[in-house]
Structure formats: structure tokens, C-alpha cells
mmCIF file of C-alpha atoms and ligand atoms in Angstrom:
data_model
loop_
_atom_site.group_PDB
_atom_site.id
_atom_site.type_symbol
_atom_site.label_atom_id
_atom_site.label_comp_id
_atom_site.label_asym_id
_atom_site.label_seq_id
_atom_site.Cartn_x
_atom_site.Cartn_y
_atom_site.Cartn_z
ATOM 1 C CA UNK A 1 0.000 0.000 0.000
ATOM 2 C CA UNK A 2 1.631 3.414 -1.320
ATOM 3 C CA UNK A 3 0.588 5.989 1.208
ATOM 4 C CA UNK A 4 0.723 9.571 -0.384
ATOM 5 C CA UNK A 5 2.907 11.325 1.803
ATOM 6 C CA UNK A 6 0.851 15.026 1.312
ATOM 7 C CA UNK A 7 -2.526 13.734 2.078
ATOM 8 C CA UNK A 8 -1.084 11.767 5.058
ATOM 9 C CA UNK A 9 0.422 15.392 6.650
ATOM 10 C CA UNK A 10 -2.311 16.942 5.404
ATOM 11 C CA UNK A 11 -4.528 14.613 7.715
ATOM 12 C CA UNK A 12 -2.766 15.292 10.470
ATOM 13 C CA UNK A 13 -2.327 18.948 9.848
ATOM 14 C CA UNK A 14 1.086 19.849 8.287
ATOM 15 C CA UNK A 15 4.752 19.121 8.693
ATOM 16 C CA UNK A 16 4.752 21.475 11.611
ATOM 17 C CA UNK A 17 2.166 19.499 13.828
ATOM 18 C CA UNK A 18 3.772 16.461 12.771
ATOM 19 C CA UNK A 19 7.307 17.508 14.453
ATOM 20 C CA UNK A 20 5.867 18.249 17.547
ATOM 21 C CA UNK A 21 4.604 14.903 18.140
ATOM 22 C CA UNK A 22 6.502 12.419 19.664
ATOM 23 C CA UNK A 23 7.600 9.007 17.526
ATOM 24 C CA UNK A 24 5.567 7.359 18.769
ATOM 25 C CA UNK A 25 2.126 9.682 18.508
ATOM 26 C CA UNK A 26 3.642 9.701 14.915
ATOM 27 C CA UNK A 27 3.891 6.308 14.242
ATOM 28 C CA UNK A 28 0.461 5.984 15.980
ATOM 29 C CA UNK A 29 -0.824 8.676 13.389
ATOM 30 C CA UNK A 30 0.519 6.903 10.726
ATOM 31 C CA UNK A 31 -1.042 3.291 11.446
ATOM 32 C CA UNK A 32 -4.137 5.083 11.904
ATOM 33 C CA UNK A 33 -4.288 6.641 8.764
ATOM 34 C CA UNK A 34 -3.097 3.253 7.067
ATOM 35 C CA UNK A 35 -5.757 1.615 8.301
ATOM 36 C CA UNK A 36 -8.859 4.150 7.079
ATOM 37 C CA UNK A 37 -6.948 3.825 3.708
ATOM 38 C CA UNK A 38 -6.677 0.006 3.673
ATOM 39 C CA UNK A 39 -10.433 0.397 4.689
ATOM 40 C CA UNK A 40 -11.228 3.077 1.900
ATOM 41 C CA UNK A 41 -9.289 1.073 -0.875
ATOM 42 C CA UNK A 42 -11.198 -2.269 0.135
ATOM 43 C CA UNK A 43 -14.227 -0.533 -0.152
ATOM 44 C CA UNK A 44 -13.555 0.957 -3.634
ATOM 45 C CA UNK A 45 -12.484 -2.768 -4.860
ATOM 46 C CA UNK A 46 -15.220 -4.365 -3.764
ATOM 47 C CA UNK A 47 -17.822 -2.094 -3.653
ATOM 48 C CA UNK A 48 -18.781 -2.882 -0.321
ATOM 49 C CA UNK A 49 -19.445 1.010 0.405
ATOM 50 C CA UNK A 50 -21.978 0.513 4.181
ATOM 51 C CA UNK A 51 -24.966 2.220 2.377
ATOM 52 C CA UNK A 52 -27.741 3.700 5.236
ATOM 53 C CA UNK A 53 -31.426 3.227 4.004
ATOM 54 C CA UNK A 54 -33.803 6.092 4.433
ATOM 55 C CA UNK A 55 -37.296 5.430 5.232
ATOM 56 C CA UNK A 56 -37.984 7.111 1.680
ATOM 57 C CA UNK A 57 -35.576 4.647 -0.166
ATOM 58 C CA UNK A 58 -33.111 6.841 -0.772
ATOM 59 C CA UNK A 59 -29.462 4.756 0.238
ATOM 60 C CA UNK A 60 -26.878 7.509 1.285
ATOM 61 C CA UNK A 61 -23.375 6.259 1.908
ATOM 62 C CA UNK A 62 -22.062 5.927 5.097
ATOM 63 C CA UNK A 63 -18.865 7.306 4.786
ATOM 64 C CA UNK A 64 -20.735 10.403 3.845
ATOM 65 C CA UNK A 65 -22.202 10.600 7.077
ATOM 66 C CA UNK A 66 -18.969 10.162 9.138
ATOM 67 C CA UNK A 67 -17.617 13.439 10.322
ATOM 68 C CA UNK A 68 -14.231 13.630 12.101
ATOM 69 C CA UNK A 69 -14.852 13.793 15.955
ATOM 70 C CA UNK A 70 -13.725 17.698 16.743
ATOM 71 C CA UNK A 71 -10.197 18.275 17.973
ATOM 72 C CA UNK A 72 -7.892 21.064 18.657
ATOM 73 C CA UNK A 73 -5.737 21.828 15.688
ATOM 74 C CA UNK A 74 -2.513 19.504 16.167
ATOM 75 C CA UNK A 75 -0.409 23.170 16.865
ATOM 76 C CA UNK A 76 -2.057 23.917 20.420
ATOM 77 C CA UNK A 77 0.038 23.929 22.963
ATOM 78 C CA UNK A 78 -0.305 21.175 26.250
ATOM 79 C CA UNK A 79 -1.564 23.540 28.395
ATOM 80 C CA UNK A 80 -4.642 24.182 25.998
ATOM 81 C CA UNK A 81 -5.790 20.762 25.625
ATOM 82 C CA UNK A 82 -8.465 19.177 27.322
ATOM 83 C CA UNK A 83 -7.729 18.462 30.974
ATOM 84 C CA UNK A 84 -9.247 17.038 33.877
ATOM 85 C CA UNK A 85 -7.150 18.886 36.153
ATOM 86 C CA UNK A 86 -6.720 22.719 38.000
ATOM 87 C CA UNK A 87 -3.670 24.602 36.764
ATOM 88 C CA UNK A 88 -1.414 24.989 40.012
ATOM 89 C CA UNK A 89 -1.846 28.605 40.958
ATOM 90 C CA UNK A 90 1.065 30.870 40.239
ATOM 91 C CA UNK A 91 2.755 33.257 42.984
ATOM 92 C CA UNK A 92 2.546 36.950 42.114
ATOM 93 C CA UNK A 93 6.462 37.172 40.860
ATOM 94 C CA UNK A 94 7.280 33.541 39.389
ATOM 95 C CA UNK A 95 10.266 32.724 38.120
ATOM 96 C CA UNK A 96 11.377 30.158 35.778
ATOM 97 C CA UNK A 97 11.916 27.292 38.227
ATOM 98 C CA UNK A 98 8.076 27.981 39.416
ATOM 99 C CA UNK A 99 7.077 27.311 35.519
ATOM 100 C CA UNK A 100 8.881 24.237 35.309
ATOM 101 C CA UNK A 101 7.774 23.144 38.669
ATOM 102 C CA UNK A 102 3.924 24.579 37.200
ATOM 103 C CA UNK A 103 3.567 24.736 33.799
ATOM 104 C CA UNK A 104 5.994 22.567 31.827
ATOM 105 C CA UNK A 105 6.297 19.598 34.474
ATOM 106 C CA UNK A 106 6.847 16.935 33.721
ATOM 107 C CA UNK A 107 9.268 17.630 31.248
ATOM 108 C CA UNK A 108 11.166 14.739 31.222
ATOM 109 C CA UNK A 109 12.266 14.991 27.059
ATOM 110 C CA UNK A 110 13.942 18.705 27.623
ATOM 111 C CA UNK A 111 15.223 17.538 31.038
ATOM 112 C CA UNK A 112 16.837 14.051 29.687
ATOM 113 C CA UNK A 113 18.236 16.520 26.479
ATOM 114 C CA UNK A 114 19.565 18.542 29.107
ATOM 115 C CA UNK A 115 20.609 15.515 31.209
ATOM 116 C CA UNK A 116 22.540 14.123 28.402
ATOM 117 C CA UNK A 117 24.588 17.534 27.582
ATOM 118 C CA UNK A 118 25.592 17.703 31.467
ATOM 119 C CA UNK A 119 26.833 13.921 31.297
ATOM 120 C CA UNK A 120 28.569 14.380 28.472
ATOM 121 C CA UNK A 121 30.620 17.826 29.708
ATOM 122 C CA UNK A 122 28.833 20.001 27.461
ATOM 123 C CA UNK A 123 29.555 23.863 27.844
ATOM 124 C CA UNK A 124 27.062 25.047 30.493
ATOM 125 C CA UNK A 125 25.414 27.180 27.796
ATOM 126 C CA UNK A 126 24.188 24.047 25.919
ATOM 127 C CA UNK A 127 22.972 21.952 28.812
ATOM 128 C CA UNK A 128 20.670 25.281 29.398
ATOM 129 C CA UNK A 129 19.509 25.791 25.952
ATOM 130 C CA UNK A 130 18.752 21.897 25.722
ATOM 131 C CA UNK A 131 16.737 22.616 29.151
ATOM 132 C CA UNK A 132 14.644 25.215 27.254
ATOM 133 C CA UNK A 133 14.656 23.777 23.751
ATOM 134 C CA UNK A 134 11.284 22.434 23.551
ATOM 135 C CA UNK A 135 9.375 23.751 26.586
ATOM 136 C CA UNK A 136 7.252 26.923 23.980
ATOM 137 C CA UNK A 137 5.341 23.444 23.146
ATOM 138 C CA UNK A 138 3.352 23.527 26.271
ATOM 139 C CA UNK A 139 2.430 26.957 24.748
ATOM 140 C CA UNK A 140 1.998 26.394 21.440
ATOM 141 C CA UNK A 141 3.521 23.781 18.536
ATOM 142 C CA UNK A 142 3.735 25.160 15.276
ATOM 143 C CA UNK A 143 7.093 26.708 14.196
ATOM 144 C CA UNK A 144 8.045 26.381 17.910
ATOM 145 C CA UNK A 145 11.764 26.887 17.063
ATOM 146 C CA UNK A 146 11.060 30.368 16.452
ATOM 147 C CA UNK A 147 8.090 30.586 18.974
ATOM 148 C CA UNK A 148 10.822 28.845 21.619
ATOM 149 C CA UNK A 149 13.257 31.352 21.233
ATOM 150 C CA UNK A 150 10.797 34.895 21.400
ATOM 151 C CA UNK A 151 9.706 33.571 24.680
ATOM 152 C CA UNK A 152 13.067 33.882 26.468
ATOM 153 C CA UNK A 153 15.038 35.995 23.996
ATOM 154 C CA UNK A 154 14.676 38.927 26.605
ATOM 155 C CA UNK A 155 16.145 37.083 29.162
ATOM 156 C CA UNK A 156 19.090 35.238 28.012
ATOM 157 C CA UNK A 157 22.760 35.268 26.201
ATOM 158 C CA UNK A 158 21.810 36.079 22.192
ATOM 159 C CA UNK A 159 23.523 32.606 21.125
ATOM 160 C CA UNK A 160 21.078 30.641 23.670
ATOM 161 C CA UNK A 161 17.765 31.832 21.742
ATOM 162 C CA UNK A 162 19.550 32.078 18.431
ATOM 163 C CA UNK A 163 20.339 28.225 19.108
ATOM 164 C CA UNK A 164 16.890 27.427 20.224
ATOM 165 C CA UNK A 165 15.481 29.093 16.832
ATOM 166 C CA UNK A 166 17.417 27.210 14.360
ATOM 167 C CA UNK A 167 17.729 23.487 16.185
ATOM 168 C CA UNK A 168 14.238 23.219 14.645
ATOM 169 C CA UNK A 169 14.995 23.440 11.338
ATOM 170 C CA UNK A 170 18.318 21.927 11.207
ATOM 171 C CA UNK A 171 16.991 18.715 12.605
ATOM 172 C CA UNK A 172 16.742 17.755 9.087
ATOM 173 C CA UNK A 173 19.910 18.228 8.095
ATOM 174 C CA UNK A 174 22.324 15.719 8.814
ATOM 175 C CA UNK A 175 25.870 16.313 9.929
ATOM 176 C CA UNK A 176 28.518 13.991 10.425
ATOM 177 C CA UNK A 177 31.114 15.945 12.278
ATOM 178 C CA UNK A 178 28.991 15.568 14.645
ATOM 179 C CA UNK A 179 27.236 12.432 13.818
ATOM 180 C CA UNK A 180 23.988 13.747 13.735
ATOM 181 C CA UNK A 181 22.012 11.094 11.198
ATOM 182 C CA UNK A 182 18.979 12.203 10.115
ATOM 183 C CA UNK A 183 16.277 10.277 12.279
ATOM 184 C CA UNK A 184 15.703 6.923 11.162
ATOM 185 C CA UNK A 185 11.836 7.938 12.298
ATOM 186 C CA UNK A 186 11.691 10.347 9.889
ATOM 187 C CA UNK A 187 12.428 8.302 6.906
ATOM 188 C CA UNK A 188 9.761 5.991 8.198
ATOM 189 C CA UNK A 189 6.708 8.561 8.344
ATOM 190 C CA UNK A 190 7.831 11.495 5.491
ATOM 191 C CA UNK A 191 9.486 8.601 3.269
ATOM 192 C CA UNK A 192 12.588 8.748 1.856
ATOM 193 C CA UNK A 193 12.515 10.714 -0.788
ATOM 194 C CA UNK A 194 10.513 13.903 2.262
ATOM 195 C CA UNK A 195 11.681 17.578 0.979
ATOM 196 C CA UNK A 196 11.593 20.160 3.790
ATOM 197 C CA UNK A 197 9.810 22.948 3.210
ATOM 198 C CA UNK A 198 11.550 25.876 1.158
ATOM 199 C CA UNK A 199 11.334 28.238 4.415
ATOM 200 C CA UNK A 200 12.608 25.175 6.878
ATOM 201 C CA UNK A 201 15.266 24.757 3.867
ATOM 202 C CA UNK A 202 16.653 28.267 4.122
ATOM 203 C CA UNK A 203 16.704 28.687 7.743
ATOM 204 C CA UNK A 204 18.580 25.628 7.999
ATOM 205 C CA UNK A 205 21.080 26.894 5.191
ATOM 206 C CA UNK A 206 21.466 30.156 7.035
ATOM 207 C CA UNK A 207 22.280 28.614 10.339
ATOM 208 C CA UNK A 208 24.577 26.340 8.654
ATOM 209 C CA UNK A 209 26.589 29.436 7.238
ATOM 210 C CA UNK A 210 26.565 30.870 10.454
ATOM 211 C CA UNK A 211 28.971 31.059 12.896
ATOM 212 C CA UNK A 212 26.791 30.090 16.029
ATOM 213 C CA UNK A 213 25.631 27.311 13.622
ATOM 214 C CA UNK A 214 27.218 24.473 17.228
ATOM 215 C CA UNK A 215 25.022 26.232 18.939
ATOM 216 C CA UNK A 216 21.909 24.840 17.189
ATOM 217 C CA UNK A 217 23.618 21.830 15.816
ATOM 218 C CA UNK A 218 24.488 20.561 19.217
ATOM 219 C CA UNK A 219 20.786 21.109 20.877
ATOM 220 C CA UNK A 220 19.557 18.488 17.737
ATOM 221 C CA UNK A 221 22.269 15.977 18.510
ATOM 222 C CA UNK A 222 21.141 15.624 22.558
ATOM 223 C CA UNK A 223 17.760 15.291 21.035
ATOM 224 C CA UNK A 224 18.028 12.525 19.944
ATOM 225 C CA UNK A 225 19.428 11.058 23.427
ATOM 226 C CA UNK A 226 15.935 12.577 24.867
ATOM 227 C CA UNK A 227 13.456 9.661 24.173
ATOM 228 C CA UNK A 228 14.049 7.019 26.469
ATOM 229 C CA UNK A 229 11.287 5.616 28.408
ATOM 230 C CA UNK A 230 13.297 4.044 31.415
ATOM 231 C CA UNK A 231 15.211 7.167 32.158
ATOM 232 C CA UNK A 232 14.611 9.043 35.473
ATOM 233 C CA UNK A 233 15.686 13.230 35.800
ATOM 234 C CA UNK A 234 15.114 16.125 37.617
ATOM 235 C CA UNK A 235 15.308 19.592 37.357
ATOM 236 C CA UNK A 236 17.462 19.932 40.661
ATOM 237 C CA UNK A 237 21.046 19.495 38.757
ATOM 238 C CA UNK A 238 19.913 22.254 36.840
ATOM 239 C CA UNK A 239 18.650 25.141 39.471
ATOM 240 C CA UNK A 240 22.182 26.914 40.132
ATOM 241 C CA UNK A 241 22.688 26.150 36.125
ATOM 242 C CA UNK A 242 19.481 28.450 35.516
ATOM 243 C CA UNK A 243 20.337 31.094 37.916
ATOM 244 C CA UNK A 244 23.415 31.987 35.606
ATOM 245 C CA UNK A 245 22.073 31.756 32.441
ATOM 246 C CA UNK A 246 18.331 32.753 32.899
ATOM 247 C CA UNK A 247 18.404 36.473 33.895
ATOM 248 C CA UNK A 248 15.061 36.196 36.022
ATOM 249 C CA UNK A 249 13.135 39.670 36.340
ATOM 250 C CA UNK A 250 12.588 41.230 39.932
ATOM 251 C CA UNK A 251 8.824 41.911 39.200
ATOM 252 C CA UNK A 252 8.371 38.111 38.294
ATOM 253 C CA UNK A 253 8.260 36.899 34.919
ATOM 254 C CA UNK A 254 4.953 38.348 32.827
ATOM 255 C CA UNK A 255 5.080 41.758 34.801
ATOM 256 C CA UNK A 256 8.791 43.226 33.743
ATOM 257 C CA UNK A 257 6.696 44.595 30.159
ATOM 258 C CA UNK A 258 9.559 42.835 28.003
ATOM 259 C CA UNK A 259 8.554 41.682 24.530
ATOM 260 C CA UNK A 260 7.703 38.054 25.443
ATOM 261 C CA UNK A 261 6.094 39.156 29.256
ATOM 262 C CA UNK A 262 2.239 38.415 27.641
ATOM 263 C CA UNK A 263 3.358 35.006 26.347
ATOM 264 C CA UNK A 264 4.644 33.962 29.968
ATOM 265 C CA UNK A 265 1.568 35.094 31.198
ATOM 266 C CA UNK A 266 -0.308 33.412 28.780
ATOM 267 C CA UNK A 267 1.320 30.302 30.130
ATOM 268 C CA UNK A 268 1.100 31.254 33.515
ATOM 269 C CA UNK A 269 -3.062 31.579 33.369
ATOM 270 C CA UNK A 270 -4.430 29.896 30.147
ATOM 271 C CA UNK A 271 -7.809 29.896 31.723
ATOM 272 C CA UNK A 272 -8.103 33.546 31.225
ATOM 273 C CA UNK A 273 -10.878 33.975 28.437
ATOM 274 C CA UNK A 274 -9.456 37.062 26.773
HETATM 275 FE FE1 FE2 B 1 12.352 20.774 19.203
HETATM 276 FE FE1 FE2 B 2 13.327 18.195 21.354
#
């Protein structure tokens, strides 16, 4: 069975949704979409189209009928999906730890990235941008390299964000100086022969060219590491490691007016209607 590799993201919604999921919501997504095309394909062979009978005669097809239960679109954030929960209530001046602790808890793919870079000896700056790489998806998903990096640009070293923004992406992009290999996941669900899209293409080109380009490069390799089921981390080896890279504002983050203040609030109370 050829799946068709367009309709399949289109499904889903997009090559941005898609990267936000985790292999194995992907490879979920993908057997579920095989299997209403298997379905759809059997039907069309055999004509066996379920027809429903109206009391007037008239036969309308089932699969006319069907409508797609509602969902958010796949590029909401966590903390915007259904829940059965309260949010934790937030202190008047919160700082970063209290969002982790909050808001992006459990955490345990940015905190095994982050992990990973400490093990390893990593300069202090990576282990903290692999801390913060991927914690904008609580917020929101789509383009969440660049989303990622606004929401602490104000508030760290320029190569921490710029890092951040471009490890999205160059996760496409192979390197073996590095030995970053493209992820065997990815060959699986886009297919071999998957073309980034031309904006994804030339952000990756740029950071390439750049000289910060480690800075991105190096927040992609520890990804990888950052998927392992058995694997047990906190955030404590990483408190002091914040205070010195995260410059945390007096009035509490949300209330210092910097450009990304509404989006922490945002994250702090996403009950707020408007
Ligand atoms: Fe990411
Ligand atoms: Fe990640």
C-alpha cells in the first residue's frame, strides 16, 4: 500500500504538527491513517461502500455521514488541551523554576536533552539551551523553534535563543562531524525521498553558514538522546545552572513589560478567556 505522503500530513495537519509529536504519537498517526486507507481502498475494490437506508428509499453512503470527531488543531500547545485537572496557581512574581515546577512539568524529554549535555561535559550554555529547547510546546507547537526562542530571547545570552530558533529546522539536516544522522523515524513517516519545506530549507542553510551554527547543531544531537522511556531526571542538577544563564526579572516573569512578558503570562493563566 503506497501511502501519499501530502494527504497523510495533510490529515494530520502539516509538517509542523507532525514535528511536535513524539515518535511514537507519529507512528500511531501513521497506522491510523493506514488503516482508514486500507479500509477506503477495500471498499472501492469491492464495492462494499456501508450504504444507510432512508425510510424514503433513498441509500446515502455511510462514509458520507462520518464526520471527524472535533479536535484542537494539532499546533495547540499542552496547556490548551483538554484536561481534567486545576492549573497549580502561580505566585505573584514567578520565576522560571516555578514554571517548570507549574507549567511545563513533567518535562522529562527537555530535562533528559539537558541531562545528556551535562553527562557528556557540554559547555554550560548548551545543557541550558537543551533545558529550554522544547518547553514553547506547552504553549503552542507550530514553528516552535522560532516561537521557543521569542519567549526567552529577553532574558538570556543572544547565542542561547539564536540556538533554540534554528535546532528546529536543522533537525533535518544531517551532519557527520557531529554524527547527527537524520532520524531513522523520519524516513519511516515522510518517506525517503521527504523535501523540507523551502522556508525550513533556508533557515537551515542560514544557520549552517553561520557562525553560532554548534550552537543549534548541538541542541539536535542531545535530542536525539531525549526519548528514552526508562530514564529518570530532575530539574534539581539544573537550578544553580538556571540562575546563571536565565536572567530572572525582579517583578516576576509576565510583569517586567519585556517583549515576550504576555506570552509567559499566557502560560502562567491559560484559563483567562481574553
Ligand atoms: Fe524541538
Ligand atoms: Fe526536542
Amino acid at each position: 500500500m503506497e501511502v501519499d505522503r501530502r494527504a497523510f500530513l495533510a490529515s494530520i495537519g502539516g509538517v509542523g504538527a507532525l514535528s511536535a509529536l513524539s515518535p511514537e504519537d507519529k507512528a500511531e498517526e501513521l497506522e491510523h491513517y493506514m488503516e482508514h486507507m486500507l479500509d477506503d481502498l477495500i471498499e472501492e475494490r469491492d464495492g462494499t461502500e456501508k450504504m444507510l437506508y432512508m425510510p424514503d428509499g433513498e441509500a446515502i453512503a455511510l462514509s458520507e455521514l462520518e464526520q471527524e470527531a472535533p479536535r484542537p488543531p494539532r499546533g495547540v500547545g499542552n496547556l490548551f488541551r483538554p484536561r481534567a485537572t486545576e492549573f497549580a496557581p502561580m505566585s505573584a512574581k514567578p520565576d522560571l523554576v516555578e514554571f517548570f515546577q507549574k507549567r511545563f512539568a513533567p518535562g522529562n524529554h527537555v530535562l533528559q536533552s539537558a541531562t545528556y549535555a551535562l553527562e557528556t561535559g557540554q559547555p554550560e550554555r548548551t545543557i541550558f539551551a537543551c533545558l529550554m529547547h522544547d518547553v514553547v510546546l506547552n504553549l503552542i507547537k507550530v514553528d516552535h523553534g522560532w516561537w521557543g526562542a521569542q519567549l526567552i530571547e529577553p532574558y538570556v545570552e543572544e547565542r542561547i535563543s539564536w540556538g533554540i530558533r534554528y535546532h528546529a529546522p536543522l533537525r533535518f539536516y544531517p551532519d557527520d562531524s557531529v554524527g547527527y544522522e537524520y532520524p531513522e523515524m523520519y524516513n519511516r513517516i515522510f518517506g525517503e525521498d521527504y523535501v523540507p519545506e523551502p522556508y525550513i530549507r533556508q533557515a537551515a542553510d542560514f544557520a549552517r553558514a553561520h557562525s553560532w551554527y554548534m550552537e543549534a547543531r548541538l541542541i539536535t544531537l542531545n535530542d536525539t538522546y531525549a526519548f528514552d522511556p526508562d530514564k529518570v531526571v530532575s530539574l534539581d542538577p539544573f537550578v544553580d545552572i538556571i540562575g546563571r544563564n536565565f536572567k530572572q526579572p525582579k517583578e516576576g516573569l509576565g510583569y517586567d513589560n519585556s517583549p515576550s512578558a504576555h506570552m509567559w503570562r499566557t502560560i502562567g493563566y491559560p484559563d483567562r478567556p481574553l
